[in-house]
Amino acid sequence: MSETISGGHLVAKALKAEGVDVIYTLCGGHIIDIYDGCVDEGIEVIDVRHEQVAAHAADGYARITGKPGCAVVTAGPGTTDAVTGVANAFRAESPMLLIGGQGALSQHKMGSLQDLPHVDMMTPITKFAATVPSTERVADIVSMAFRECYNGAPGPSFLEIPRDVLDAKVPLEKARIPQAGHYRASTRQQGDPEAIEQLADMLAHAEKPCILLGSQVWTCRATDSAIDFVRALNVPAYMNGSGRGTLPPGDPHHFQLSRRYAFTEADLIIIVGTPFDFRMGYGKRLSPTAKVVQIDLDYRTVGKNRDIDLGIVGDAGLILAAAAQAASGRIQDAAAKRKAWLDELRAVETQAYEKRLPRQHSDAQPIDPYRLVHEINEFLTEDTIYIGDGGDIVTFSGQVVQPKSPGHWMDPGPLGTLGVGMAFAMAAKQARRDKEVLCLFGDGAFSLTGWDFETMVRFDLPFIGVVGNNSSMNQIRYGQAAKYGEDRARIGNTLGDIKYGEFAKLLGGYGEEVRDPAEIRPALERARESGKPSLINVWVDPEVYAPGTMNQTMYK
Ligand SMILES: Cc1ncc(C[n+]2csc(CCOP(=O)(O)OP(=O)(O)O)c2C)c(N)n1
Ligand SMILES: [Mg+2]
């Protein structure tokens, strides 16, 4: 008799071939054969408390490792619970595979337990969504799904595997099992050489250029090319999303607080790997007279919402390296030529920084959120991965917290999903045990997925959690107060005074409460030293709001 293999074991082989060494999951009878396959392939199984967390963790794993992440959830409610995580990965261009269970093919549309039209539901928020039709094809279709994750800008794929397809055993020689490194090609593109020449020309003529390094700079692992580019051509750089930390704070080309000024005054603006979405004011805030260049992995993003002077589709690193090389002979003495422009921006930057400094040093009680995010920023090391998960408090941190290394900043991305924090911390710590992980939560955001603190304890994944607690969904409350008046502003946004430090202790972690701003730093130190998953609950002033919240820029 020939050797046989089951669907679940074929899934595990296909994951292994892709280099996936962990799956995030919440169990169900439809999917247990995948676990059994993971045992054989040496793939770790991290079981969480909510499928949303499993999907966010797969997203986070992809961002941290550069490999696709994988979440496995059961049919029906398991899959619907994971929808938010897939949607977040879709908007954030994060390559992950969600595998959902499904009722047996033999009971198709008969009303089996947990049966739902998963593929129809997932199609608009994935790059690829399909049913696996036969056991022989399981590994083949998993590899297909991974291939599709890398079509243009990366993103998620979804597969549902009917229970009878997953559990059945087929002769080994009948199953197609793609081998590692032999079933998909690199999709990195260098960009049109003519367009690179044009960019080099524009750079040679620009007196006041600036560059925005977006999330794809990290996705493409283009850090070195980006640094070489800005240094060789003496171009001031702004960073957003996962692109934060490409240059360390203090670097002469690192700018943050003068972005609006630069976008108004520049004569050449190069946008790398970030769309003209709400975070960019849909491109409307760029000087109408500046030349605008957009570089992106996705042709659909280039020129969307705003006209551009030059668009280049491809890999940020390859394009920036080629452009720097092409321009190098054409710009004589780039550094000297642009010194005045950099000095001008630095002066704007310094002024903005100094204006805010008293707030960052505030001794007020309840604590000024600026003080909290300032303390966090000072506390971060080169090896601390920073995660922001919340509303107003995270808007504060976006202005003040500067990651010290590339790939050390995580936020949900343009879906603005509350509840990513615990999952990102889980994935970051699991994938990079050598790193410290610090997550700042709003109290509202924390409570969406906070039970997975228990998973952090169970899998011994120490991290420093900080809850900026204002007993409110404050970012929404501000908009209600502004629109309907203070007396009607407390509807639907008020939370209890929960001592999240006690919650951490209940679940086996380290916890503290902080009311005195002078105690923030020592509490952070103690959390670091505890070596446990921790929550420092910092009571912040509910009556102060971040500027971004007050001018409601997220809706503009
Ligand atoms: C999943 C999800 N639900 C709702 C929202 C809308 N929302 C944006 S900010 C916010 C308030 C968050 O409160 P908290 O995390 O406590 O932060 P705070 O604004 O109080 O600092 C809400 C509910 C969202 N972005 N994501
Ligand atoms: Mg809050």
JSON list of N, CA and C in Angstrom, two decimals, residues 87 103 138 154 200 208 218 315 357 359 383 401 457 481 555:
[
{"chain": "A", "resi": 87, "resn": "ALA", "atom": "N", "xyz": [-9.22, 42.46, 6.99]},
{"chain": "A", "resi": 87, "resn": "ALA", "atom": "CA", "xyz": [-9.49, 43.79, 6.43]},
{"chain": "A", "resi": 87, "resn": "ALA", "atom": "C", "xyz": [-8.36, 44.76, 6.77]},
{"chain": "A", "resi": 103, "resn": "GLY", "atom": "N", "xyz": [-17.82, 23.61, 6.25]},
{"chain": "A", "resi": 103, "resn": "GLY", "atom": "CA", "xyz": [-18.55, 22.35, 6.32]},
{"chain": "A", "resi": 103, "resn": "GLY", "atom": "C", "xyz": [-18.11, 21.42, 5.19]},
{"chain": "A", "resi": 138, "resn": "VAL", "atom": "N", "xyz": [-4.56, 20.57, -1.93]},
{"chain": "A", "resi": 138, "resn": "VAL", "atom": "CA", "xyz": [-4.46, 21.44, -0.75]},
{"chain": "A", "resi": 138, "resn": "VAL", "atom": "C", "xyz": [-3.15, 22.25, -0.75]},
{"chain": "A", "resi": 154, "resn": "PRO", "atom": "N", "xyz": [1.71, 44.01, -1.48]},
{"chain": "A", "resi": 154, "resn": "PRO", "atom": "CA", "xyz": [1.25, 42.77, -0.86]},
{"chain": "A", "resi": 154, "resn": "PRO", "atom": "C", "xyz": [-0.09, 42.92, -0.15]},
{"chain": "A", "resi": 200, "resn": "ALA", "atom": "N", "xyz": [16.08, 61.47, -11.97]},
{"chain": "A", "resi": 200, "resn": "ALA", "atom": "CA", "xyz": [17.44, 61.96, -11.75]},
{"chain": "A", "resi": 200, "resn": "ALA", "atom": "C", "xyz": [17.56, 63.41, -12.24]},
{"chain": "A", "resi": 208, "resn": "LYS", "atom": "N", "xyz": [14.76, 72.77, -3.71]},
{"chain": "A", "resi": 208, "resn": "LYS", "atom": "CA", "xyz": [14.15, 72.46, -2.41]},
{"chain": "A", "resi": 208, "resn": "LYS", "atom": "C", "xyz": [13.38, 71.13, -2.48]},
{"chain": "A", "resi": 218, "resn": "TRP", "atom": "N", "xyz": [9.63, 50.07, 4.33]},
{"chain": "A", "resi": 218, "resn": "TRP", "atom": "CA", "xyz": [9.91, 48.93, 5.21]},
{"chain": "A", "resi": 218, "resn": "TRP", "atom": "C", "xyz": [9.49, 47.62, 4.54]},
{"chain": "A", "resi": 315, "resn": "ASP", "atom": "N", "xyz": [9.67, 48.54, -6.82]},
{"chain": "A", "resi": 315, "resn": "ASP", "atom": "CA", "xyz": [10.25, 48.33, -5.49]},
{"chain": "A", "resi": 315, "resn": "ASP", "atom": "C", "xyz": [10.99, 49.60, -5.03]},
{"chain": "A", "resi": 357, "resn": "LEU", "atom": "N", "xyz": [7.49, 71.60, 24.19]},
{"chain": "A", "resi": 357, "resn": "LEU", "atom": "CA", "xyz": [8.30, 71.01, 25.26]},
{"chain": "A", "resi": 357, "resn": "LEU", "atom": "C", "xyz": [7.71, 71.16, 26.67]},
{"chain": "A", "resi": 359, "resn": "ARG", "atom": "N", "xyz": [4.71, 71.15, 27.63]},
{"chain": "A", "resi": 359, "resn": "ARG", "atom": "CA", "xyz": [3.67, 70.11, 27.82]},
{"chain": "A", "resi": 359, "resn": "ARG", "atom": "C", "xyz": [4.32, 68.75, 28.06]},
{"chain": "A", "resi": 383, "resn": "ASP", "atom": "N", "xyz": [16.37, 48.82, 20.38]},
{"chain": "A", "resi": 383, "resn": "ASP", "atom": "CA", "xyz": [15.78, 47.49, 20.21]},
{"chain": "A", "resi": 383, "resn": "ASP", "atom": "C", "xyz": [14.37, 47.38, 20.75]},
{"chain": "A", "resi": 401, "resn": "VAL", "atom": "N", "xyz": [6.55, 60.21, 19.74]},
{"chain": "A", "resi": 401, "resn": "VAL", "atom": "CA", "xyz": [7.35, 58.98, 19.82]},
{"chain": "A", "resi": 401, "resn": "VAL", "atom": "C", "xyz": [8.07, 58.75, 18.49]},
{"chain": "A", "resi": 457, "resn": "VAL", "atom": "N", "xyz": [0.91, 35.66, 28.59]},
{"chain": "A", "resi": 457, "resn": "VAL", "atom": "CA", "xyz": [1.42, 35.00, 29.80]},
{"chain": "A", "resi": 457, "resn": "VAL", "atom": "C", "xyz": [1.66, 33.52, 29.52]},
{"chain": "A", "resi": 481, "resn": "ALA", "atom": "N", "xyz": [-18.60, 66.44, 21.58]},
{"chain": "A", "resi": 481, "resn": "ALA", "atom": "CA", "xyz": [-18.68, 67.70, 22.32]},
{"chain": "A", "resi": 481, "resn": "ALA", "atom": "C", "xyz": [-18.69, 68.88, 21.35]},
{"chain": "A", "resi": 555, "resn": "TYR", "atom": "N", "xyz": [-10.78, 62.74, 9.62]},
{"chain": "A", "resi": 555, "resn": "TYR", "atom": "CA", "xyz": [-11.97, 62.71, 8.76]},
{"chain": "A", "resi": 555, "resn": "TYR", "atom": "C", "xyz": [-11.81, 63.63, 7.54]}
]
